[in-house]
Amino acid sequence: MTQDTCTLTIDGHRIELPILTGPTGDRVIDISTLREQTGVTTLDPSFANTASCRSAISWIDGDKGRLLYRGIPIETFAENKVSFVETAMLLISGHLPTQAERDRFAELLTEYSPLHRNMDLHFNAFPPNSHPMAIMSSMINAMSTHDRPRITDDASFADAAAKLMSKVRTIAAASYKASIGEPAVYPRYDLKYVENFMHMMFSVPYRLYEPDDIAARALNLFLVLHADHGQNCSTSTVRVVGSSGANLFASCSAGVCALWGDRHGGANVNAVRQLERIAASGLTPSQYVARVKDGKDRIAGFGHRVYRNWDPRARILRGVVGPLLDSMNRPDPLLEIARELEATVLSDDYFIERRLYPNVDFYSGIILRALGIPLNMFTVMFAIGRMPGWIAHWKEQFDDPTTRIARPRQLYVGRPDATWVPRELRRAQA
Ligand SMILES: CC(C)(COP(=O)(O)OP(=O)(O)OC[C@H]1O[C@@H](n2cnc3c(N)ncnc32)[C@H](O)[C@@H]1OP(=O)(O)O)[C@@H](O)C(=O)NCCC(=O)NCCS
């Protein structure tokens, strides 16, 4: 890390602030002593100009459309068909696992895949048609009481991480089964991570699902591409909650809630709904885009706070979606509409000026549809994929001796001098 300085003058008083440069050339002004030195803080709504921490987990170059996991380009994971479990281990531990480490982790994942018997009671208490994201967040939080994570060293952390990664897929499948009124399916000890999830999703008591290689590889890629993404909204949420000392499961449960929103993980649902709307309306994609722009609405699956270029994950998914549908023999009319919509948006001045490109959610929904994942489970799938990232960030922060509770300041814009009025003398506000 190299260091430079800049000078700031406030009320005639000059102070020097360090400028830090990371190994990839990112430059940040370190303002951590600003208030102490000057009594002044900074205003940065939505943190668009704020680096909230130092992190070595993933890196994004928004201008060039690049993403690295622990220094390795995301394309390498796709080209080498790296498994989701190995990707997770790399993100969480910081190094590529040895065979022995991998075997041990796989053993833990298998061992922890069933849910605590009492957890069934919670599932039974949700009303029919409950949203699987609500169930998932509640159930992960409930793990704090059933599984009681006490992280004191690396071994207890590895144990809790495996427990969470393993159970989240059982919880996801069981949430789906609960939402359609079917009994939960037990995990199988002979299946790998992704195949086991598909078994729990698609098996029924009278018919076992036979894992399909092509489908499992596609789902694996989906999970790998979602595994981490810098200080995004849900990851920042996990870090903020964890900074108070909250346990790993409670912190990740908060991450699920943050992911739920339309502007974050919920966009993969809207991207598919949008294609369905275009198909049903009979509008051409360019008529649809014109209408959306007039209504000042947003095109789901486009735009990103950091990328001002193609999201590399969207580029990878765009490349695999066609061949995948062909090899599964599942043509999808929405793919044609998606391609036309993409071409329309990318040649439209409004989007060109604002540098809005497809993001990961634009094509991922078509892949999930081909795999038979229902629409209300799309964001849950994102959550399973993002779990290793959340765990890695929680641990990175936990291990950092300089971590303090997250506690931003504000610019107070309320009244400075209001007086209390007795109830009988109050008048209705205009
Ligand atoms: C991802 C997202 C929340 C980023 O938001 P942001 O960084 O705050 O972007 P901004 O609100 O600063 O947008 C900049 C401009 O582009 C416009 N814009 C951003 N995304 C747009 C979209 N998908 N469709 C149309 N216009 C969009 C904004 O209206 C704004 O226009 P203005 O300058 O005329 O006001 C935003 O692009 C979005 O809502 N996209 C759709 C949802 C989505 O796909 N989310 C998944 C992200 S992985």
Short mmCIF file of C-alpha atoms and ligand atoms in Angstrom, two decimals, residues 46 48 229 261-268 270-271 292-293 296-308 311 313 350-351 354-357 359-362 382, ligand 1:
data_model
loop_
_atom_site.label_atom_id
_atom_site.label_comp_id
_atom_site.label_asym_id
_atom_site.label_seq_id
_atom_site.Cartn_x
_atom_site.Cartn_y
_atom_site.Cartn_z
CA SER A 46 -25.68 6.22 -0.19
CA ALA A 48 -21.18 6.47 -3.39
CA HIS A 229 -19.15 -8.46 -5.10
CA GLY A 261 -35.17 -5.34 -2.56
CA ASP A 262 -35.84 -4.61 -6.25
CA ARG A 263 -32.73 -2.53 -6.63
CA HIS A 264 -30.53 -5.39 -5.42
CA GLY A 265 -31.18 -9.16 -5.64
CA GLY A 266 -34.90 -8.69 -6.30
CA ALA A 267 -34.01 -7.37 -9.75
CA ASN A 268 -33.65 -10.91 -11.16
CA ASN A 270 -38.28 -8.11 -12.17
CA ALA A 271 -36.03 -8.76 -15.16
CA VAL A 292 -40.45 3.07 -19.64
CA LYS A 293 -38.33 6.16 -20.25
CA LYS A 296 -39.25 7.60 -15.69
CA ASP A 297 -39.29 3.94 -14.77
CA ARG A 298 -36.21 1.70 -14.74
CA ILE A 299 -35.35 -1.22 -16.97
CA ALA A 300 -34.74 -4.16 -14.64
CA GLY A 301 -31.37 -5.84 -15.17
CA PHE A 302 -29.66 -2.66 -16.38
CA GLY A 303 -27.39 -0.21 -14.60
CA HIS A 304 -25.08 -0.57 -11.66
CA ARG A 305 -23.58 1.71 -9.04
CA VAL A 306 -20.04 0.58 -9.83
CA TYR A 307 -20.05 -0.74 -13.41
CA ARG A 308 -20.09 1.89 -16.11
CA ASP A 311 -20.90 -6.36 -15.85
CA ARG A 313 -20.93 -11.71 -14.89
CA TYR A 350 -30.50 7.83 -22.84
CA PHE A 351 -28.70 4.65 -21.75
CA ARG A 354 -25.74 7.31 -18.50
CA ARG A 355 -23.46 4.36 -19.27
CA LEU A 356 -26.08 1.77 -18.35
CA TYR A 357 -25.25 -1.82 -19.34
CA ASN A 359 -26.02 -6.42 -15.04
CA VAL A 360 -25.90 -9.97 -13.66
CA ASP A 361 -29.68 -10.06 -13.16
CA PHE A 362 -30.55 -9.54 -16.80
CA PHE A 382 -28.98 -15.29 -5.28
C1 LIG B 1 -28.55 -0.78 -9.85
C2 LIG B 1 -29.08 0.62 -9.58
C3 LIG B 1 -29.91 0.60 -8.30
C4 LIG B 1 -27.89 1.58 -9.40
O1 LIG B 1 -28.40 2.77 -8.95
P1 LIG B 1 -27.56 4.10 -8.85
O2 LIG B 1 -26.10 3.86 -8.86
O3 LIG B 1 -28.09 4.84 -7.69
O4 LIG B 1 -27.90 4.78 -10.23
P2 LIG B 1 -28.48 6.22 -10.35
O5 LIG B 1 -29.79 6.28 -9.65
O6 LIG B 1 -27.41 7.17 -9.93
O7 LIG B 1 -28.72 6.30 -11.90
C5 LIG B 1 -28.07 7.22 -12.75
C6 LIG B 1 -29.05 7.60 -13.84
O8 LIG B 1 -29.38 6.44 -14.63
C7 LIG B 1 -30.78 6.18 -14.56
N1 LIG B 1 -30.91 4.72 -14.42
C8 LIG B 1 -30.20 3.90 -13.61
N2 LIG B 1 -30.57 2.62 -13.81
C9 LIG B 1 -31.55 2.66 -14.75
C10 LIG B 1 -32.33 1.65 -15.36
N3 LIG B 1 -32.18 0.38 -15.03
N4 LIG B 1 -33.24 2.02 -16.26
C11 LIG B 1 -33.41 3.32 -16.60
N5 LIG B 1 -32.69 4.33 -16.05
C12 LIG B 1 -31.77 3.98 -15.14
C13 LIG B 1 -31.27 6.89 -13.32
O9 LIG B 1 -32.66 7.19 -13.43
C14 LIG B 1 -30.39 8.12 -13.32
O10 LIG B 1 -30.90 9.00 -14.31
P3 LIG B 1 -30.80 10.62 -14.07
O11 LIG B 1 -29.33 10.91 -13.98
O12 LIG B 1 -31.49 11.21 -15.24
O13 LIG B 1 -31.51 10.87 -12.76
C15 LIG B 1 -29.94 1.13 -10.76
O14 LIG B 1 -29.18 1.12 -11.96
C16 LIG B 1 -31.22 0.32 -10.94
O15 LIG B 1 -32.20 0.57 -10.26
N6 LIG B 1 -31.21 -0.69 -11.88
C17 LIG B 1 -32.36 -1.54 -12.06
C18 LIG B 1 -32.40 -2.58 -10.96
C19 LIG B 1 -31.32 -3.61 -11.13
O16 LIG B 1 -31.14 -4.17 -12.20
N7 LIG B 1 -30.62 -3.90 -10.02
C20 LIG B 1 -29.62 -4.97 -10.00
C21 LIG B 1 -28.24 -4.44 -9.77
S1 LIG B 1 -27.06 -5.73 -9.87
#
